[in-house]
Tab-separated table of C-alpha atoms and ligand atoms in Angstrom:
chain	number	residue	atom	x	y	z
A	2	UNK	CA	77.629	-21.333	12.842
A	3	UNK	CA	78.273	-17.597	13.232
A	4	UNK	CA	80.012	-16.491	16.949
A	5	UNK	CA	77.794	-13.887	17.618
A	6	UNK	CA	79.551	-13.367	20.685
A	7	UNK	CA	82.483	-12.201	18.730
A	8	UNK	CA	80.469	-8.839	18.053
A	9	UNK	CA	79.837	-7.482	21.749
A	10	UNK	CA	83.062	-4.981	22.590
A	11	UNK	CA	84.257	-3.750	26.060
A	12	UNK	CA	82.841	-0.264	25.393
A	13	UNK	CA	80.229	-0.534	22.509
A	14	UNK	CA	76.501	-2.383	23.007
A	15	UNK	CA	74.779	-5.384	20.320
A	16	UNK	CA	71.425	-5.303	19.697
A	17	UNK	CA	70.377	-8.659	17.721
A	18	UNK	CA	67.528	-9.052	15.636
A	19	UNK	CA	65.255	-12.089	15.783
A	20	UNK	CA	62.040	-13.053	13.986
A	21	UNK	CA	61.000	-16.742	14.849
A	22	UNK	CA	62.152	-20.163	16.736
A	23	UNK	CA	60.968	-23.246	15.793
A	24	UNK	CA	61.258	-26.948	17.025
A	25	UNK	CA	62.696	-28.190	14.275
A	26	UNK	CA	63.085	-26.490	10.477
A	27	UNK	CA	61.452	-28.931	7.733
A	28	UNK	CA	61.149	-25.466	5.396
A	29	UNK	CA	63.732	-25.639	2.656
A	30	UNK	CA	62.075	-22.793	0.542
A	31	UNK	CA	60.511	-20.458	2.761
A	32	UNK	CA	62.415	-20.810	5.709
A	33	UNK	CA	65.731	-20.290	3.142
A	34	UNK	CA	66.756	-17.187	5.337
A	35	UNK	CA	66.179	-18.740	8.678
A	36	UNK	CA	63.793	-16.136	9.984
A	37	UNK	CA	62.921	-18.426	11.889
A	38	UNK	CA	65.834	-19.923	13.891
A	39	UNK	CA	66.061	-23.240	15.052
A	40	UNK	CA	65.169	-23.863	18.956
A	41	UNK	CA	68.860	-25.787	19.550
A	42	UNK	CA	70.372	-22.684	17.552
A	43	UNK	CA	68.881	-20.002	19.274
A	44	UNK	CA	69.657	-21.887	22.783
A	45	UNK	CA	73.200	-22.626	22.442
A	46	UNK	CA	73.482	-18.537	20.990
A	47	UNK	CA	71.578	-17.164	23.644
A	48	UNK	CA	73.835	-19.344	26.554
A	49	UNK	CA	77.060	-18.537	24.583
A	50	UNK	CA	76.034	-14.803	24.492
A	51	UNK	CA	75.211	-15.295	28.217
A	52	UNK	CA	78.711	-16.870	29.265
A	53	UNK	CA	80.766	-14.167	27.418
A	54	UNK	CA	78.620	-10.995	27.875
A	55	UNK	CA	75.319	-9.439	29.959
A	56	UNK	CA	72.458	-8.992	29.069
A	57	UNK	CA	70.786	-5.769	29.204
A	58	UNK	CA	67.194	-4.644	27.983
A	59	UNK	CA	66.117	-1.907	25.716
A	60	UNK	CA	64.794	0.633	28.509
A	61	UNK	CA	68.248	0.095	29.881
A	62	UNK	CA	69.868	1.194	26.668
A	63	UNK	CA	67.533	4.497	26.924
A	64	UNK	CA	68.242	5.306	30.363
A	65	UNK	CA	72.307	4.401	29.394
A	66	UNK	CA	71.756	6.566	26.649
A	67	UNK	CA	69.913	9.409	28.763
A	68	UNK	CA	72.653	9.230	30.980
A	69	UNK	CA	71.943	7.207	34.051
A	70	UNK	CA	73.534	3.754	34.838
A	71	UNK	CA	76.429	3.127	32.305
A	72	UNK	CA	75.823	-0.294	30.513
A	73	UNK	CA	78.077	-3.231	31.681
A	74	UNK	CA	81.114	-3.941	29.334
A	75	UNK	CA	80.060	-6.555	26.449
A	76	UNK	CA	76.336	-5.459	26.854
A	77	UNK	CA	73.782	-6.765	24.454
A	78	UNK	CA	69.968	-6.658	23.895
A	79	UNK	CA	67.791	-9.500	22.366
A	80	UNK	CA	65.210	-7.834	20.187
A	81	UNK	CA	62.250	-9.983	18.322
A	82	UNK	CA	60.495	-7.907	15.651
A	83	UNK	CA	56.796	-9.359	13.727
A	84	UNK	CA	55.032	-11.215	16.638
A	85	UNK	CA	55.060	-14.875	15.505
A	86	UNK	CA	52.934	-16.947	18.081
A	87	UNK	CA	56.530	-18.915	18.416
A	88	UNK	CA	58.572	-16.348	20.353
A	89	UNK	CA	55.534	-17.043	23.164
A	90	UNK	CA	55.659	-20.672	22.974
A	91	UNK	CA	59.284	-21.850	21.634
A	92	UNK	CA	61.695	-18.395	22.474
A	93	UNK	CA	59.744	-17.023	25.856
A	94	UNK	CA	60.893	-20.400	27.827
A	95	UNK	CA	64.527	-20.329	27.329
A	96	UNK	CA	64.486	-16.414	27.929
A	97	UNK	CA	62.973	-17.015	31.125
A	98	UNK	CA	65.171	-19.818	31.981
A	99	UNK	CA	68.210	-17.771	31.318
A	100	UNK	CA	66.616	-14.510	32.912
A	101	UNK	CA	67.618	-12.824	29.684
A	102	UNK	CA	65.700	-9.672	28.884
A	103	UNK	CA	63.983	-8.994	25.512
A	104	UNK	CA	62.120	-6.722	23.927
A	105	UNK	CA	58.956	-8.015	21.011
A	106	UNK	CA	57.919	-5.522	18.311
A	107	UNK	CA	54.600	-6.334	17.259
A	108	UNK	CA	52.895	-5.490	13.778
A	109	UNK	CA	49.478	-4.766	15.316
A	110	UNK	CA	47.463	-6.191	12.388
A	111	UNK	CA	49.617	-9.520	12.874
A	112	UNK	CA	47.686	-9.504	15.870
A	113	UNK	CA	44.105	-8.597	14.826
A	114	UNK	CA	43.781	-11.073	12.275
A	115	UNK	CA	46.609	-13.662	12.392
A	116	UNK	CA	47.623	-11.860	9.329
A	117	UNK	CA	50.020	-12.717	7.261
A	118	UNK	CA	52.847	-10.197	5.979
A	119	UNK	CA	53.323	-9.575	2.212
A	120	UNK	CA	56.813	-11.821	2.405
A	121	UNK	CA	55.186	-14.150	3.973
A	122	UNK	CA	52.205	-14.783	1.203
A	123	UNK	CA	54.560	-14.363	-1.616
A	124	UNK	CA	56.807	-17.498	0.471
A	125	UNK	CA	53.792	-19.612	0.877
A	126	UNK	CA	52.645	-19.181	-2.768
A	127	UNK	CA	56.500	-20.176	-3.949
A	128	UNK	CA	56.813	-23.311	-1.996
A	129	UNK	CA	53.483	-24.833	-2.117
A	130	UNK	CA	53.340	-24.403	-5.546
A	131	UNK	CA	55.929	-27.645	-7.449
A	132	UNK	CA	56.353	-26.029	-10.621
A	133	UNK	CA	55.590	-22.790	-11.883
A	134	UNK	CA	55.866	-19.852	-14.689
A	135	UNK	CA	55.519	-15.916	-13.528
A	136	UNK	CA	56.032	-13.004	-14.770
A	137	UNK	CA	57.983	-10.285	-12.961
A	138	UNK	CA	58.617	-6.592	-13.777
A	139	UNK	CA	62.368	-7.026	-13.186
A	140	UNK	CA	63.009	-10.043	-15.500
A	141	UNK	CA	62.594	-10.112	-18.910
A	142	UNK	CA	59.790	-12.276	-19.868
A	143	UNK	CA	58.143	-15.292	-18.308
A	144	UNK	CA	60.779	-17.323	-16.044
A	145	UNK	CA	60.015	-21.519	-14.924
A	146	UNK	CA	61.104	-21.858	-11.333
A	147	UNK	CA	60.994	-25.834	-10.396
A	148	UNK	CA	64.179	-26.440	-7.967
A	149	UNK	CA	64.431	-24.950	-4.087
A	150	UNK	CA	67.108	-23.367	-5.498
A	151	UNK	CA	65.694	-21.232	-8.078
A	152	UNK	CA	62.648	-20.589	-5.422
A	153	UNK	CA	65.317	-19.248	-3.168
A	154	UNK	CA	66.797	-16.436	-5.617
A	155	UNK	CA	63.348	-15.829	-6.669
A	156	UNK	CA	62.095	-14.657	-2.999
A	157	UNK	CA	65.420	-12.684	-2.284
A	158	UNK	CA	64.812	-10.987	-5.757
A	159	UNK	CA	61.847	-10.009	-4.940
A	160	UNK	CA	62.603	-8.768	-1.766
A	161	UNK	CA	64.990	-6.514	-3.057
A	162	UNK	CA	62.774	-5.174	-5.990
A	163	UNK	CA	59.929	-4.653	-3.436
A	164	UNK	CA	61.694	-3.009	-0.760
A	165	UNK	CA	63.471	-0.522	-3.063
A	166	UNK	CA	60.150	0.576	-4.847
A	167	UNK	CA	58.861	3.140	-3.282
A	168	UNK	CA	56.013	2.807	-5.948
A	169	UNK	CA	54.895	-0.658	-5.285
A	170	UNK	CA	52.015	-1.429	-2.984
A	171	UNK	CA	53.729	-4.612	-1.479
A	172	UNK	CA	50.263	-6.578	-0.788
A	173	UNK	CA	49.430	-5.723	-4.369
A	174	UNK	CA	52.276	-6.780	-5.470
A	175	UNK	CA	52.109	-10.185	-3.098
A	176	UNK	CA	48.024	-10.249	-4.921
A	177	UNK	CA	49.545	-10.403	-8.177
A	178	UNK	CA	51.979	-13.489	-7.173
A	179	UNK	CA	49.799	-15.653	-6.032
A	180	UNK	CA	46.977	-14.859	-9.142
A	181	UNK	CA	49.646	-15.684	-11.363
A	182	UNK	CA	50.372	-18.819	-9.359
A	183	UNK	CA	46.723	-19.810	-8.596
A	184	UNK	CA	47.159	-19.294	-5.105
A	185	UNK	CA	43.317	-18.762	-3.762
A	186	UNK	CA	43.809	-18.897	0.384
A	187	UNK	CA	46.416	-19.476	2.695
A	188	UNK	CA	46.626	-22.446	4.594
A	189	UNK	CA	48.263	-21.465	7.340
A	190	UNK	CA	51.789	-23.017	8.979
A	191	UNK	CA	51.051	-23.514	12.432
A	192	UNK	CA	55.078	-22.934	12.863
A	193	UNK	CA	55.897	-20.170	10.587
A	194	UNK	CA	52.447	-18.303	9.838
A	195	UNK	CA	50.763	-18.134	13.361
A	196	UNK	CA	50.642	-14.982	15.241
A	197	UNK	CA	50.688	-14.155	18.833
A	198	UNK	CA	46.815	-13.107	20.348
A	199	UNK	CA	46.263	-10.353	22.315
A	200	UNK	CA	45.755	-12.493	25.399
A	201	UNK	CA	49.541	-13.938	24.247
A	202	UNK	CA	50.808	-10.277	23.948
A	203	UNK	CA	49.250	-9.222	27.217
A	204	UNK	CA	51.104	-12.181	28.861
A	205	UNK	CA	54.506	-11.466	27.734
A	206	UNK	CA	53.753	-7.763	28.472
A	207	UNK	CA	52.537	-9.105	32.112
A	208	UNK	CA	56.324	-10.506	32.866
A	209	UNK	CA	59.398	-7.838	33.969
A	210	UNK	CA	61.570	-9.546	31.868
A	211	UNK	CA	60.089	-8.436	28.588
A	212	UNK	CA	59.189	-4.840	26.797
A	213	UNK	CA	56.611	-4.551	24.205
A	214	UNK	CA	57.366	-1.967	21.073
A	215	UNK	CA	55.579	-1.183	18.172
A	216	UNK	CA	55.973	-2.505	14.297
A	217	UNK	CA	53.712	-0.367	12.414
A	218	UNK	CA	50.160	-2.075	11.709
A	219	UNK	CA	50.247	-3.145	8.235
A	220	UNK	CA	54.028	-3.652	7.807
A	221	UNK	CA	54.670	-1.253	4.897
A	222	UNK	CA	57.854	0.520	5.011
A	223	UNK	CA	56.896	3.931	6.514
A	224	UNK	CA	59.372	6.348	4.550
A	225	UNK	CA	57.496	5.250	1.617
A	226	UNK	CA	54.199	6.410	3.077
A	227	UNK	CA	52.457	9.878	3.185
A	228	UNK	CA	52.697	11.910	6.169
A	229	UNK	CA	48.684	10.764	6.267
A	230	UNK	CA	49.578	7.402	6.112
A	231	UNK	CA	52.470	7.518	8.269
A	232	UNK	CA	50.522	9.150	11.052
A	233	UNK	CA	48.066	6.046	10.964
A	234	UNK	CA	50.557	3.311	10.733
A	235	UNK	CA	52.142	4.804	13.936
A	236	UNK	CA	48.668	5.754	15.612
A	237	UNK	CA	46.442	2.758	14.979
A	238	UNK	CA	49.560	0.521	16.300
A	239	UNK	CA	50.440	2.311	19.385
A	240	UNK	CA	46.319	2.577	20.222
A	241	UNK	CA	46.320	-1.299	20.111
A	242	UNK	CA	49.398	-1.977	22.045
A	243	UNK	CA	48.285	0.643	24.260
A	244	UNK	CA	44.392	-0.266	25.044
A	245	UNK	CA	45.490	-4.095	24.515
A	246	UNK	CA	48.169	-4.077	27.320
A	247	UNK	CA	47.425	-1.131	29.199
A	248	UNK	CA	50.493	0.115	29.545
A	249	UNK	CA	52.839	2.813	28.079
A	250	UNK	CA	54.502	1.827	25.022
A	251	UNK	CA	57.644	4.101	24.479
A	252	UNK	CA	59.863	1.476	21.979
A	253	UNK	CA	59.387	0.757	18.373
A	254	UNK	CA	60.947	-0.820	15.497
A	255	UNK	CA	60.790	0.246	11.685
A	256	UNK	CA	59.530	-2.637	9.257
A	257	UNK	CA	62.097	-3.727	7.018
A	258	UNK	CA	64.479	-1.607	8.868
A	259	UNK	CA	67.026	-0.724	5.961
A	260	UNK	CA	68.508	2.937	5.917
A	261	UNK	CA	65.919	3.896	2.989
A	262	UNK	CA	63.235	2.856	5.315
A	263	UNK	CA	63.200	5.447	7.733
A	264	UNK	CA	63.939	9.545	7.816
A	265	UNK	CA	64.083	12.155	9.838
A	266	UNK	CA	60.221	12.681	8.821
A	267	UNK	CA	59.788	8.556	10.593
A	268	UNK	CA	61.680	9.552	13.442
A	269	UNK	CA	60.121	12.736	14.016
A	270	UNK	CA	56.404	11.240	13.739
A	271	UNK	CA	57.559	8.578	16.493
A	272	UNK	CA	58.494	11.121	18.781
A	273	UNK	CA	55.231	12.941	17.984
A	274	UNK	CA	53.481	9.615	19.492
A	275	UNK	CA	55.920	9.264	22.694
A	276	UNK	CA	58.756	6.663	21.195
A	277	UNK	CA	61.547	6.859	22.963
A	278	UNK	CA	63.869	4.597	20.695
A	279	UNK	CA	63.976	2.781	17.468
A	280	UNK	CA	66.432	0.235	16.146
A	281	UNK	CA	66.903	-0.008	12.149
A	282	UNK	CA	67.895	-3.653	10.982
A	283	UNK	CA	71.238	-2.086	9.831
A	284	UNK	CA	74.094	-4.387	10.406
A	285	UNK	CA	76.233	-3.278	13.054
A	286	UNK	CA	77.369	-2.700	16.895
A	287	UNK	CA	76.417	0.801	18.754
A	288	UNK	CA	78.318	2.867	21.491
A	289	UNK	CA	76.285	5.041	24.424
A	290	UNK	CA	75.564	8.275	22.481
A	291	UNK	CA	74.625	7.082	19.195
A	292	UNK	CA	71.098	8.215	18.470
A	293	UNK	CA	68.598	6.180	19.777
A	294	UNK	CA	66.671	6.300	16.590
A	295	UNK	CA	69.342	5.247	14.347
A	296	UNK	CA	70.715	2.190	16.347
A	297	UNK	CA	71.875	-0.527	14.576
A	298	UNK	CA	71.449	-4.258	14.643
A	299	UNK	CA	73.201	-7.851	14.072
A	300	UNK	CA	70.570	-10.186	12.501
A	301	UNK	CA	70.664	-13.549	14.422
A	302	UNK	CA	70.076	-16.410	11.433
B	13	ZN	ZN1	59.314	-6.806	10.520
């Protein structure tokens, strides 16, 4: 198991990047990247981090940043980006137990609809199904896929051919998965596919411990949008968070998070809308004075 303590520094701050925890983890295939981290994982991280450093929360980070209060020495920030029902009912507990701080990015059509993201529908389609043939744009003719293993190195090919297309629609591209699969619906994994409601959201935003941010609506990567399109991604999430929660929203996090997912054109349309800050999922540590729009992250997995 990775020391994540190992990455917080006397003068530098960690931000770490978490999706999901679950009771228990009975998903070989889609569950291969442990988005979704075990509940005795995350626990023993989260006390280890606790022993060896202190926790501080995003705002914090701004007003560090903005120059009031210096962060502690070995400061870090838990950060949960998506909205999966389980960071209410699995990670929220042990947070609050430890009095450790976080900060929940929420995808606002998660929200609406209990939606599913396009990763998350092109998963489902690969594990449910035992056996299967498809046809992929980036592989040369028709490839079987019948092991875990194979399923595995499908998904992260796919990832990597989705989220470096600028081109590709991502749902349309999840669409065309699961026709070639025979995928009709989604049957829903009440660990891994359920998303918080707004009555869940409002709760967590209801307790000091925890900030709310926003993660786009839809969950398309927002350099790869119009300025149109970019402008309502950003707009139609903050005026959910905002009417849902009633209260100023001033974080945010950018979906997918990879340095060809964001711009100067991102950042500036996030300041248009009153963000004050927004973490990429770039690997690494930060020090007070990086800009608070480039920060990076450690994934937690
Ligand atoms: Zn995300």
């Amino acid at each position: 198991m990775t020391d994540y303590a190992s990455f917080l520094g006397e003068r530098t701050f960690v931000i770490f990047l978490l999706h999901g925890v679950i009771r228990a983890d009975t998903h070989p295939v889609r569950n291969y990247n442990k988005k979704h981290l075990p509940l005795d994982e995350f626990t023993a991280i989260l006390e280890s981090l606790c022993r060896s450093g202190a926790a501080v929360s995003m705002p914090q980070i701004v007003s560090a940043s903005l120059g009031a209060d210096p962060l502690p020495p070995r400061a870090f920030a838990v950060t949960f980006d998506d909205g999966f029902e389980n960071v209410y009912s699995v990670a929220a507990p042990v947070l609050r137990r430890l009095g450790l701080p976080a900060t929940f990015y929420f995808t606002t059509k998660f929200v609406d609809e209990n939606a599913p993201s396009w990763v998350d529908m092109i998963d489902y389609a690969v594990e449910i199904t035992s056996s299967f043939r498809l046809s992929l744009p980036f592989v040369a003719g028709p490839r079987v896929y019948d092991t875990p293993r194979k399923k595995r190195e499908l998904l992260e090919s796919i990832r990597g051919f989705v989220k470096s297309n600028p081109a590709i629609d991502p749902y349309e591209f999840a669409e065309e998965v699961w026709r070639q699969l025979d995928v009709k619906v989604m049957k829903p994994d009440p660990e891994l596919d359920q998303k918080l409601s707004w009555e869940k959201v409002r709760a967590l935003a209801d307790d000091d411990l925890f900030t709310i941010g926003g993660h786009s609506h839809t969950h398309r990567i927002l350099e790869y949008l119009s300025q149109a399109e970019l402008g309502e991604e950003i707009a139609t999430s903050l005026n959910k968070l905002r009417s849902n929660i009633n209260k100023p929203i001033k974080h945010y996090s950018y979906p997918e998070g990879l340095a060809n997912c964001y711009s100067d054109r991102v950042i500036a349309a996030l300041k248009s809308h009153g963000i004050v800050c927004s973490p990429t999922a770039e690997h690494g540590v930060n020090r007070l004075g990086d800009d608070l729009f480039r920060l990076k992250r450690i994934a937690v997995t």
